[in-house]
Coordinates of C-alpha atoms and ligand atoms in Angstrom, one line a residue:
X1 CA 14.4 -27.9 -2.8
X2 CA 18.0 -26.7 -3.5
X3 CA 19.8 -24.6 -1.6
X4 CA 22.7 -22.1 -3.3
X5 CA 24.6 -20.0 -2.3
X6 CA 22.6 -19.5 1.1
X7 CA 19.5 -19.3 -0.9
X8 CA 16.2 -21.7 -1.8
X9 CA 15.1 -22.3 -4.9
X10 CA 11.7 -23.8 -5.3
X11 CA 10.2 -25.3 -8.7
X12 CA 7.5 -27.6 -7.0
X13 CA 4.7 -25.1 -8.0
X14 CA 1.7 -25.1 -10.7
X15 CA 2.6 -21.8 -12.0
X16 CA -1.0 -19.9 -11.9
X17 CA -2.4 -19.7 -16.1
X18 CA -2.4 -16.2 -17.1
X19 CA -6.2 -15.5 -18.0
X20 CA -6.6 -11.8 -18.1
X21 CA -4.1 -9.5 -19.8
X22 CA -6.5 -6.9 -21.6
X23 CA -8.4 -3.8 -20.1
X24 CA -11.2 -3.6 -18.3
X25 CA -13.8 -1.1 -19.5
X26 CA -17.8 -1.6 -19.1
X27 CA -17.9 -4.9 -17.7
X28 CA -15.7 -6.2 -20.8
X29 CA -11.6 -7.2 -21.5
X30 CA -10.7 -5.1 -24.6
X31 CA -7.6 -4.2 -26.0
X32 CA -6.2 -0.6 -26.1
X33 CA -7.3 1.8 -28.6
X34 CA -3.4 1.6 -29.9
X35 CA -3.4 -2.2 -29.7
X36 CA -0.2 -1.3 -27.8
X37 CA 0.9 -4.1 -24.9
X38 CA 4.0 -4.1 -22.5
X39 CA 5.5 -7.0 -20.4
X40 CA 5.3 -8.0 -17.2
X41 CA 8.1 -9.8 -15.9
X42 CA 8.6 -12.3 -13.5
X43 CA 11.4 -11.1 -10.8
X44 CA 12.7 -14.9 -9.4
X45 CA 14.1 -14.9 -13.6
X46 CA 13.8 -11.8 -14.9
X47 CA 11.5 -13.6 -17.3
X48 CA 8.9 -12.0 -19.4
X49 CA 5.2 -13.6 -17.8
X50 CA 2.8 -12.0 -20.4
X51 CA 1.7 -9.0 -22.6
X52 CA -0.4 -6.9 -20.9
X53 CA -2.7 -4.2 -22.7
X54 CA -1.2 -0.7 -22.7
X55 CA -3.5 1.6 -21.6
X56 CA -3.2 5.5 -22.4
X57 CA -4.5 8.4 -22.3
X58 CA -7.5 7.3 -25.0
X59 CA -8.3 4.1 -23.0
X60 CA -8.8 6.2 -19.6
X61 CA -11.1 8.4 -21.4
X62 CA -13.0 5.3 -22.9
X63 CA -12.8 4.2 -19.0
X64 CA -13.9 7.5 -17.3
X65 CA -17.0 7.9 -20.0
X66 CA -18.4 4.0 -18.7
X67 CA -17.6 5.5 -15.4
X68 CA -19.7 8.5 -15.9
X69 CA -22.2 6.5 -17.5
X70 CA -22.7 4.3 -14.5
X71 CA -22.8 7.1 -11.8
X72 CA -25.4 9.8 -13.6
X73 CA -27.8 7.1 -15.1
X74 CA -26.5 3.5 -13.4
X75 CA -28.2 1.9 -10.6
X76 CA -25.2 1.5 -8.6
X77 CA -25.1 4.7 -6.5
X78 CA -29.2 4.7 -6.4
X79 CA -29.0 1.1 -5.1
X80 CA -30.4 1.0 -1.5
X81 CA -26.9 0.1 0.2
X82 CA -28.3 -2.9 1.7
X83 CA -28.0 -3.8 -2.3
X84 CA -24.5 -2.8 -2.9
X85 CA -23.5 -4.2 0.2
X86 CA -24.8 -7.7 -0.7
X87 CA -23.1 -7.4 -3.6
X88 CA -19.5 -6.4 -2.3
X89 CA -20.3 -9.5 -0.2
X90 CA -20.3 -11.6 -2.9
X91 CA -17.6 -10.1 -4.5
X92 CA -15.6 -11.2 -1.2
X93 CA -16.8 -15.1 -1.1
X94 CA -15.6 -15.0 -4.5
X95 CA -12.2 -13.6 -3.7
X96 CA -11.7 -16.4 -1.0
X97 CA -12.6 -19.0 -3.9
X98 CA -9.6 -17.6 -6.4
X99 CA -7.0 -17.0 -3.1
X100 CA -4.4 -19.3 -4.3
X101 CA -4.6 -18.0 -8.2
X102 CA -4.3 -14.9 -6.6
X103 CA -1.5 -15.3 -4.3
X104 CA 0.1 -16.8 -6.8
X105 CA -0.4 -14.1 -9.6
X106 CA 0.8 -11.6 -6.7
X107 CA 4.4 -13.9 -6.4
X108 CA 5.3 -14.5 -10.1
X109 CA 4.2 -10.4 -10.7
X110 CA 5.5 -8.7 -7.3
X111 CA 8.1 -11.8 -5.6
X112 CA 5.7 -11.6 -2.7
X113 CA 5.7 -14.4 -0.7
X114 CA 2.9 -17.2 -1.7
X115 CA 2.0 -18.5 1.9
X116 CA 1.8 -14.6 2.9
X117 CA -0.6 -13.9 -0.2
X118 CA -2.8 -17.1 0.3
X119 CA -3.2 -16.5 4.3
X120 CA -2.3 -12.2 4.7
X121 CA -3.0 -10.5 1.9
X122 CA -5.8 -12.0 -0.2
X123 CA -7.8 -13.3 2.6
X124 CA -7.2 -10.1 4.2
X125 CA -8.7 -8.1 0.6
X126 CA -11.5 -10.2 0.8
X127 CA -12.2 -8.8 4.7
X128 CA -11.4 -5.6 4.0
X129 CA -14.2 -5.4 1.0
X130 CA -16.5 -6.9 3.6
X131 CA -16.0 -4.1 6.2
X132 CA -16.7 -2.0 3.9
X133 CA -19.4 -3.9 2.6
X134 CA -20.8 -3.2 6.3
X135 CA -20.5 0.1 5.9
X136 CA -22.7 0.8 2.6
X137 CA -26.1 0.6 4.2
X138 CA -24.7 3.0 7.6
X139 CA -24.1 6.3 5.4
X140 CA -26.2 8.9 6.8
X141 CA -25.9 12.5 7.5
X142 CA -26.9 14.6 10.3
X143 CA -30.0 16.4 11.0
X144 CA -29.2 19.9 12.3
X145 CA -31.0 21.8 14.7
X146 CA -30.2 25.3 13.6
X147 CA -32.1 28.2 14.8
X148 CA -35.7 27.9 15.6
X149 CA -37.1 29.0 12.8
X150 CA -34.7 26.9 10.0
X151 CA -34.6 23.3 9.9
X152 CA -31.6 21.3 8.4
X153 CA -29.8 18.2 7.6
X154 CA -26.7 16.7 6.0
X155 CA -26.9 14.5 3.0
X156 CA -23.7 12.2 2.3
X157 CA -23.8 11.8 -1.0
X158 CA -20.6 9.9 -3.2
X159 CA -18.2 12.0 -5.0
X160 CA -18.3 10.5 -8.7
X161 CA -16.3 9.0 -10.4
X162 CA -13.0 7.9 -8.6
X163 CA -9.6 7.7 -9.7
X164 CA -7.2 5.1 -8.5
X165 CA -3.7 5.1 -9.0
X166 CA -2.0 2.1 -7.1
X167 CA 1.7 1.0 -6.4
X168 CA 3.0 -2.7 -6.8
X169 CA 4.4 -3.5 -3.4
X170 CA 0.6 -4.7 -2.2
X171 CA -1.1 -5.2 -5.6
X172 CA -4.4 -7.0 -3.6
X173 CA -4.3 -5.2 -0.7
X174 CA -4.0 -1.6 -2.4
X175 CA -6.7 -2.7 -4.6
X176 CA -9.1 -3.5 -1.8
X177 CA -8.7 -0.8 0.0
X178 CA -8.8 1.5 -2.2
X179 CA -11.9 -0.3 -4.4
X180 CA -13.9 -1.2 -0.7
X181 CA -15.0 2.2 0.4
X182 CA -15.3 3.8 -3.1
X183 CA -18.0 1.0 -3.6
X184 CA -19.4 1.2 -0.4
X185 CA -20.2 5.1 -1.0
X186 CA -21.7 4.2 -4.3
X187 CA -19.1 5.7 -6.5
X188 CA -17.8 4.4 -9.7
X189 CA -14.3 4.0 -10.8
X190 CA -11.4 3.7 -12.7
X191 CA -8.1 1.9 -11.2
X192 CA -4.8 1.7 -12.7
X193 CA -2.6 -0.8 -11.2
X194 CA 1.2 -0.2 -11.1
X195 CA 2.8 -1.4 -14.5
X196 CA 5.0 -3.8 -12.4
X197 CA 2.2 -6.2 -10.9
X198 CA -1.2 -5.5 -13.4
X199 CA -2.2 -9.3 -13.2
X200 CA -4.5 -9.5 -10.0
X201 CA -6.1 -6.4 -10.6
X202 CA -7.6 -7.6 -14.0
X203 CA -8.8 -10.9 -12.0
X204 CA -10.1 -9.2 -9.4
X205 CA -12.2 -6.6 -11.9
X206 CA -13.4 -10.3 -13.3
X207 CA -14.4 -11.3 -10.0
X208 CA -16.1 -7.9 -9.3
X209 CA -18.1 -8.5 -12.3
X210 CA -19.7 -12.2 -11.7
X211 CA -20.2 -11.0 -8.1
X212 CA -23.1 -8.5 -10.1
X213 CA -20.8 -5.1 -9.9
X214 CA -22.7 -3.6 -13.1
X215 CA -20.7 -3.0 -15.9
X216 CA -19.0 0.5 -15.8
X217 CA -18.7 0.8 -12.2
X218 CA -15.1 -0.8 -12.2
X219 CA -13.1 -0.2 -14.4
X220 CA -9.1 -1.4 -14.5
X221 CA -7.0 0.4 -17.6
X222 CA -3.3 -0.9 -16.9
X223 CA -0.2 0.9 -18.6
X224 CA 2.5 3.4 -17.6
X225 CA 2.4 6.1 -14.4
X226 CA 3.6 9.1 -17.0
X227 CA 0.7 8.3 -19.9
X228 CA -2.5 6.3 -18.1
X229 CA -1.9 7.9 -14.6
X230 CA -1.4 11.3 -15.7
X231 CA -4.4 11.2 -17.9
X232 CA -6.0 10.1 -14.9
X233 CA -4.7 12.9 -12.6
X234 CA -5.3 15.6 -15.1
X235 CA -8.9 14.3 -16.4
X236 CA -11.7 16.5 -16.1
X237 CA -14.4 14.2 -15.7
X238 CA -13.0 12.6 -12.5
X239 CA -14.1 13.7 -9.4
X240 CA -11.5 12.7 -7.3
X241 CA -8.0 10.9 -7.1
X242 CA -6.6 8.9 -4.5
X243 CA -3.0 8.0 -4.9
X244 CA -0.4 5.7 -3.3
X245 CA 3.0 5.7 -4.5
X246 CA 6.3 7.8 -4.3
X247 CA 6.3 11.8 -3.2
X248 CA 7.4 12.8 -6.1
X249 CA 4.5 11.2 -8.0
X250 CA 2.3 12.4 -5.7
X251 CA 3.6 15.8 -6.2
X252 CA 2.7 15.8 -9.9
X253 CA -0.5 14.3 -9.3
X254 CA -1.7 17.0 -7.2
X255 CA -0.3 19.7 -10.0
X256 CA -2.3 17.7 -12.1
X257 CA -4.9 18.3 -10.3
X258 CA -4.4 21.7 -9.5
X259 CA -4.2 22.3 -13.2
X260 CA -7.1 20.7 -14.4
X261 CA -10.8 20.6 -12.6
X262 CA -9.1 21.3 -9.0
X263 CA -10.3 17.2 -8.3
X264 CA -9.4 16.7 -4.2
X265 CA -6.6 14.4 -3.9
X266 CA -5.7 11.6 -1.2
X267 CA -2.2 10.7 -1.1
X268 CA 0.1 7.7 0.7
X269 CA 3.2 8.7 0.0
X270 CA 7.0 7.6 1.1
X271 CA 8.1 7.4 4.5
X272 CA 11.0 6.8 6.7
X273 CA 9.9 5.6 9.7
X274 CA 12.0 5.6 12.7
X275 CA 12.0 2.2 15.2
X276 CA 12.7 3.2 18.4
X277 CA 13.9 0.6 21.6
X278 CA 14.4 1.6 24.6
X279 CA 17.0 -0.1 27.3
X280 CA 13.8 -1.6 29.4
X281 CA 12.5 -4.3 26.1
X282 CA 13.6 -7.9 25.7
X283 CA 16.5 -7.7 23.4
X284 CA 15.5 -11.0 21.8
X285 CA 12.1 -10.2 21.3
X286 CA 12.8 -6.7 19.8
X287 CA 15.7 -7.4 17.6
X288 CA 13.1 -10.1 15.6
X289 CA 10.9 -7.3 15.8
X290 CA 13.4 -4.9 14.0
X291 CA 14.5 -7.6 11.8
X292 CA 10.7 -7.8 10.1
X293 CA 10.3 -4.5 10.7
X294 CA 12.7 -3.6 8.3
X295 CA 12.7 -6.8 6.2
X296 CA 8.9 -7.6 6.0
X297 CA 7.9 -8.0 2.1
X298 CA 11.6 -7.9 1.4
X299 CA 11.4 -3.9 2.8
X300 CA 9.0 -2.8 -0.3
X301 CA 6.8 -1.1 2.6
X302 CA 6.2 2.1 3.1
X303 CA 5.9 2.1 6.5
X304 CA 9.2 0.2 6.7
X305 CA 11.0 1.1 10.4
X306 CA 14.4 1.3 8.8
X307 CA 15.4 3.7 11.0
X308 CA 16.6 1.9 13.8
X309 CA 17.4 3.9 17.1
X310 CA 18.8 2.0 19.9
X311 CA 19.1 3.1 23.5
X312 CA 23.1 3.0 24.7
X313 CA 22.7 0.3 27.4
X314 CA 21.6 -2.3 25.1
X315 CA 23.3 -1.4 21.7
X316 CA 26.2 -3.7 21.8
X317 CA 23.6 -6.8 23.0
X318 CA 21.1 -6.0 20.7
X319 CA 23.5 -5.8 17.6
X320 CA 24.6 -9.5 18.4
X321 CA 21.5 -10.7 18.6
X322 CA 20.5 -9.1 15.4
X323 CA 23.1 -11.0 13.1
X324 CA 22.5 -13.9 15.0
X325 CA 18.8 -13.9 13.8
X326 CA 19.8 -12.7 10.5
X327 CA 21.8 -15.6 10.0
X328 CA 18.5 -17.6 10.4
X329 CA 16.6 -15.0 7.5
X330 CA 16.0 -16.9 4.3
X331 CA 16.0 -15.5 1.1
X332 CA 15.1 -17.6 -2.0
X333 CA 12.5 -18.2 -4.2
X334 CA 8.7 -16.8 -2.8
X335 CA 7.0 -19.9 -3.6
X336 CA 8.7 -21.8 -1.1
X337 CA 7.1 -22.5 2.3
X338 CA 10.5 -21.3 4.1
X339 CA 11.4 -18.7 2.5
X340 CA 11.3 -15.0 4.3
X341 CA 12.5 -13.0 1.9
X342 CA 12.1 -13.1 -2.1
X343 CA 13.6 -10.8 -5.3
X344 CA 12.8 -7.2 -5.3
X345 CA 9.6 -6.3 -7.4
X346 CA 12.1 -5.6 -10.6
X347 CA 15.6 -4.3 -12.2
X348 CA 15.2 -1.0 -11.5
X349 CA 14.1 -1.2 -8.0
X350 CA 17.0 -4.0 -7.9
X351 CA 19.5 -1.7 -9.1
X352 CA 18.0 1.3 -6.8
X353 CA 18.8 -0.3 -3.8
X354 CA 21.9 -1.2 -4.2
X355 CA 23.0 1.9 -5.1
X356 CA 21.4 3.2 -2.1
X357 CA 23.8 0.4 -0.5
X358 CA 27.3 1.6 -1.9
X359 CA 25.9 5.1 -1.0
X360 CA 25.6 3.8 3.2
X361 CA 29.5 2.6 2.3
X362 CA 31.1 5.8 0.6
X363 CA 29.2 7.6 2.7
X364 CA 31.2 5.9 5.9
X365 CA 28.2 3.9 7.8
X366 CA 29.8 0.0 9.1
X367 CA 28.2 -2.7 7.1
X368 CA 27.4 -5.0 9.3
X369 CA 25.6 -7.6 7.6
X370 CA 24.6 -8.3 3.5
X371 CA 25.5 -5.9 1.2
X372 CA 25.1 -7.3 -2.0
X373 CA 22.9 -9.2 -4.6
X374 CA 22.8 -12.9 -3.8
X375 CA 24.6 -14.4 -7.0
X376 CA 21.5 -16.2 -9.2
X377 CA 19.3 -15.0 -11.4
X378 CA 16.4 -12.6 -10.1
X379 CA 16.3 -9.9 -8.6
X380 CA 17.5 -11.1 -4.9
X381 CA 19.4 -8.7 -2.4
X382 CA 21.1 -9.6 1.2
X383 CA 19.4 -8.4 4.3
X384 CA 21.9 -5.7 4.7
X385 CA 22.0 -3.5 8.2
X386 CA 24.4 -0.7 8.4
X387 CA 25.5 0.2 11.9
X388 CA 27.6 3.9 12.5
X389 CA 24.6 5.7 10.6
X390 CA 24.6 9.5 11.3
X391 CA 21.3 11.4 10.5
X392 CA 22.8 12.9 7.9
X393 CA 23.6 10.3 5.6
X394 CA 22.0 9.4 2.8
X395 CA 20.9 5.7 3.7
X396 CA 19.6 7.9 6.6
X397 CA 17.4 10.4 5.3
X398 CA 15.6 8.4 2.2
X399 CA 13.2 5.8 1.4
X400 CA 15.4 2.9 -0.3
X401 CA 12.6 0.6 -0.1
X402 CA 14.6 -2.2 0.3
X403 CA 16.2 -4.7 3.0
X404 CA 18.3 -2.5 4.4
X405 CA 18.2 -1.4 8.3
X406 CA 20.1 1.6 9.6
X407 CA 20.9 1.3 13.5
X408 CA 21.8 4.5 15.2
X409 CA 22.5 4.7 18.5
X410 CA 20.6 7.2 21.0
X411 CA 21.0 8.0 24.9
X412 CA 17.8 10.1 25.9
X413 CA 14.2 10.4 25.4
X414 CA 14.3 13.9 24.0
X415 CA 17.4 13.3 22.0
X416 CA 15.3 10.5 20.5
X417 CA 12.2 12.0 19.8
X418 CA 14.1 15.1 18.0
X419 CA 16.1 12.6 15.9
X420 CA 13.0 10.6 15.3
X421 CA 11.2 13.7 14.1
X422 CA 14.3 15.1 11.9
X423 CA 12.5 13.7 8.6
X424 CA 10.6 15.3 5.8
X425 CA 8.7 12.0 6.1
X426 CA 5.7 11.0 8.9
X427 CA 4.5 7.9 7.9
X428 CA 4.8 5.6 10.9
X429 CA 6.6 4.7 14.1
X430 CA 7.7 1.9 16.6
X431 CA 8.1 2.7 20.5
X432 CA 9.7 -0.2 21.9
X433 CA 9.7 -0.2 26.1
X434 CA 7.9 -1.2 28.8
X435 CA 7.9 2.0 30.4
X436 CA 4.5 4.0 29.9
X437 CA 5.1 7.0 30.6
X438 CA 8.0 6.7 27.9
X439 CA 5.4 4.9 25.8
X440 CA 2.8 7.8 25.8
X441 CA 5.5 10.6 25.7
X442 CA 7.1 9.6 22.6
X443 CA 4.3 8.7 20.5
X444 CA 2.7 11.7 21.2
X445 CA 5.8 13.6 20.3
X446 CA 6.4 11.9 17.1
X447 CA 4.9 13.7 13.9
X448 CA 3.8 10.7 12.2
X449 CA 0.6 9.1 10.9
X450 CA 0.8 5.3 13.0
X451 CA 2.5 4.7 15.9
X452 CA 2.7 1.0 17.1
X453 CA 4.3 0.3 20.8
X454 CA 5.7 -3.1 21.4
X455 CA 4.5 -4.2 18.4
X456 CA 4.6 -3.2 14.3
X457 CA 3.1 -3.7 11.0
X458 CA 0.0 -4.0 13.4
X459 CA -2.6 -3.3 10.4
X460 CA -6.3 -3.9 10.6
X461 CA -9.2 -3.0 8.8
X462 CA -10.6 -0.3 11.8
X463 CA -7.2 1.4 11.9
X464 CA -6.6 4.2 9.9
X465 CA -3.3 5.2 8.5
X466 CA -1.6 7.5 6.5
X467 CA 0.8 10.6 6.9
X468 CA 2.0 13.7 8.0
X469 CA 4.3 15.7 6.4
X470 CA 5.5 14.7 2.8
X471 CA 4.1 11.5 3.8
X472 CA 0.8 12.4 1.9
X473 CA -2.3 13.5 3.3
X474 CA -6.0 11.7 3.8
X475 CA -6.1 8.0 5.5
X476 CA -7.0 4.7 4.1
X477 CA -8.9 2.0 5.7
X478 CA -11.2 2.6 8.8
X479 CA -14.1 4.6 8.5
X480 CA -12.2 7.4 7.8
X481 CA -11.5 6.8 4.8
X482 CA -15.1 6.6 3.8
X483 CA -15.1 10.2 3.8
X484 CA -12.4 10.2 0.9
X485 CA -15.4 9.3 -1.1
X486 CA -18.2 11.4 -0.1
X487 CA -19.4 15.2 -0.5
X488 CA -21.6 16.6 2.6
X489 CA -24.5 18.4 1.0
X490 CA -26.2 20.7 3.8
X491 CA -29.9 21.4 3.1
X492 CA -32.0 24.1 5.0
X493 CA -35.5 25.2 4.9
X494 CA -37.9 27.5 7.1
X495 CA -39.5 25.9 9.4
X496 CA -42.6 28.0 10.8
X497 CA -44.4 27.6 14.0
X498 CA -41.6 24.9 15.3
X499 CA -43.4 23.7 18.7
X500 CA -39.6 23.8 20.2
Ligands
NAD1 P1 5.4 5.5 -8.1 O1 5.0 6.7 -7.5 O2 6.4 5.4 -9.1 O3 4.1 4.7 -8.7 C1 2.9 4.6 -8.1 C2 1.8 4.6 -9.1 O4 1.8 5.9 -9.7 C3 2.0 3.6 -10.2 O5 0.7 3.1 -10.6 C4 2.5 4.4 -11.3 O6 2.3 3.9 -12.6 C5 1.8 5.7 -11.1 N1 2.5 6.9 -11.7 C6 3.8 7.0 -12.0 N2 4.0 8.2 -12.6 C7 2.8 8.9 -12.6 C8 2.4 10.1 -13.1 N3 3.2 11.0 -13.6 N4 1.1 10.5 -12.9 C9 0.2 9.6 -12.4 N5 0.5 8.4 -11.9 C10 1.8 8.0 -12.1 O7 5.7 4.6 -6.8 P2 6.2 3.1 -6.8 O8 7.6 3.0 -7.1 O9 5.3 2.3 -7.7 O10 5.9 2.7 -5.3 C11 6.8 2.9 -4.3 C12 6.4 4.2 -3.5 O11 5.1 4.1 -3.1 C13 7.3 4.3 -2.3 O12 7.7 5.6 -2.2 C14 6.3 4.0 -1.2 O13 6.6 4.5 0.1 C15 5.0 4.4 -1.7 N6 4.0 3.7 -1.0 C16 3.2 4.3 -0.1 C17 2.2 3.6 0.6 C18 1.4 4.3 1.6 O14 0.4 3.9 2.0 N7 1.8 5.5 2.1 C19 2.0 2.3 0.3 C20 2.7 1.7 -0.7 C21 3.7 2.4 -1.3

């Protein structure tokens, strides 16, 4: 280990071999119909990892047709789901066999840190496919009673064929829970994975298929948001999109939609979520809090509580503390066992957020710690909190997706929860107090699709989440999102001479 500059570089790592760089389309790796490939880079260098098969709109259509194939004549969505479900099992063990590969495919695509991937996010893929997996042989409908002389019932039958269209900040988790209850419903699929992190998703589709996923069912074209996405939004043989990335994406996805065979469409957007503490909290405990709240996956998180609002009794403790414990934030290479904090996930989001950063200083917010890119190669940035924020300001108002933290101070409760509210975003929250009737006030005042008190990035499988506002609209994970992939078919008949 070597430390520069305040940062760790790491080299004591078997880079993972890169096995899987083509499509995946019917159960097989195939080029693209152009034979076109783009590069995927490695952000710790800036380095070019591999050439990864360029999928367009030709290759999605190849994709969709297997997809069609396997959900009119297939067996997979006439499999009794006790089937598919021991299938999706096996498709977990198998993704606990490959973690480290797949950790490590996620840190040398995505700077994500290795011990998070091998003990968070590709353990936590596997689990998520087997609580879905749990799910596939529970899908029933409802019998309805009617009036006496009709009889009915629900069927819940899945929607089609799927499209995915997946961002790079969680390439395994994204992929799982998008892939988990699309499966579980018996629908097939086509995924394209963000052009910046394409490498698990290909394993994982490999993985899918020795687990006995039958060919067609899942298929993986990577390439470009404007060419293999959009063919994907627009297409007229999918039945239904769900989307995570950007709003303005997700804006043209659902024009897409609109314009073409009126699919439905699911959609995680942005957010700009506020992280609200309250005089009552342990400063100490809370300004760690804040600090990974805001720094977590080097702030690539949507539901990111940048927006930090601190009540006036505390604010002058609770900034000390916070660039004490930012002193103690390490930012260096992701392999190492130390590090918290590694490069963005490339140049353009690299060069994004720090113009987001000179925007916070013209603009007249203090900077209180960071501020700049740490002086190596990579894409690294300083943790960088800005104090003196006003609503209005730039670093304020948009999703920089970075590690940058904007404190703001507040006095009341309904000053708070106005300022809280005064986003086009409603992705998430924090409530930080002891107080519950402060607690239960504010979250339900907040417009916003997660609220965590005294705690945050509290995920799990049986929570739901998504947003309001132009934070998207539909909810991943939990059982909700099961319904994402299923029509309700209502069947009546006559019944004659019904005894009650
Ligand atoms: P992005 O919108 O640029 O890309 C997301 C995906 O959309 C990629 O696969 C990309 O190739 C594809 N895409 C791009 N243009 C497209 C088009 N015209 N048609 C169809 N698909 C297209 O977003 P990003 O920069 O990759 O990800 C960051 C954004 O994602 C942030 O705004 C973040 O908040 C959001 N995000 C949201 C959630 C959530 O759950 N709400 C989770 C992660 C990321």
């Amino acid at each position: 280990m070597t430390v520069q500059n305040g940062s760790v570089e790491y080299s004591h790592i078997n880079l993972p071999k890169i096995k899987f760089t083509k499509l995946f389309i019917k159960g097989e790796f195939v080029d693209s119909v152009s034979g076109k490939k783009f590069e995927t880079v490695d952000p710790r260098s800036g380095e070019v990892i591999a050439e990864i098969a360029e999928g367009e709109k030709e290759d999605v259509d190849l994709a969709v047709k297997a997809a069609r194939e396997a959900f009119d004549k297939g067996p997979w969505p006439r499999l009794p789901g006790c089937e598919r479900r021991r299938i999706m099992l096996k498709f977990a063990d198998l993704i606990d066999e490959n973690v480290e590969e797949l950790a490590a495919l996620d840190t040398i695509d995505g700077g994500k840190l290795y011990k998070m991937g091998k003990t968070v996010d590709v353990p936590s893929a596997a689990e998520t496919i087997r609580y879905f997996a749990g799910a596939a042989d529970k899908i029933h409908g409802s019998t309805l009673k009617m009036s006496c002389e009709l009889h009915g019932y629900t069927l819940h039958e899945p929607i089609g064929v799927v499209g995915h269209i997946i961002p790079w900040n969680f390439p395994s988790q994204m992929f799982s829970m998008k892939v988990g209850p699309a499966l579980a419903a018996g629908c097939t699929m086509v995924v394209k994975p963000a052009e910046q992190t394409p490498l698990s998703a290909l394993f994982y589709a490999h993985l899918a298929k020795l687990a006995g996923i039958p060919d067609g069912v899942l298929n993986v074209v990577t390439g470009y948001g404007h060419t293999a996405g959009a063919a994907i939004s627009s297409h007229m043989d999918i039945d239904k999109v769900c989307f995570t990335g950007s709003t303005e994406v997700g804006r043209l996805v659902v024009q897409a939609a609109a314009t073409s065979n009126l699919k439905p469409v699911s959609l995680e957007l942005g957010g700009k979520s506020p992280f609200i503490i309250f005089d009552d909290v342990d400063v100490d405990k809370v300004a760690d809090l804040a600090l990974q709240g805001t720094l977590f996956n080097k702030g690539e998180v949507c539901v990111a509580g940048s927006r930090v609002f601190v009540q006036e009794g505390i604010y002058d403790k609770f900034l000390v503390k916070l660039v004490e414990k930012v002193k103690t934030w390490v930012v260096g290479d992701p392999f190492h066992p130390n590090v918290h904090q590694g490069p963005q996930v490339d140049k353009n989001q690299y060069e994004r957020i720090l113009s987001f950063i000179e925007h916070g200083k013209r603009e007249g917010a203090t900077l209180l710690t960071g501020g700049k890119p740490l002086d190596r190669k990579g894409y690294y940035i300083e943790p960088t909190i800005f104090t003196d924020v006003a609503d209005d300001m730039t670093i304020a108002k948009e999703e920089i997706f970075g590690p940058v933290m904007s404190v703001m101070k507040f006095k009341t409760v309904e000053e708070v929860i106005k300022r809280g509210n005064a986003s086009k975003y409603g992705l998430a929250a924090g409530i930080m107090t002891n107080d519950l009737n402060i607690a239960n006030t504010v979250s339900r005042s907040i417009r916003a699709g997660v609220i965590w008190i005294n705690c945050y990035f509290a995920f799990d499988r049986d929570l739901p989440y998504g947003g309001y506002k132009m934070s998207g609209f539909g909810r991943d994970l939990g059982m909700e999102s099961l319904n994402k992939y299923l029509q309700v078919k209502s069947v009546a008949m006559p019944i004659h001479d019904s005894p009650w």
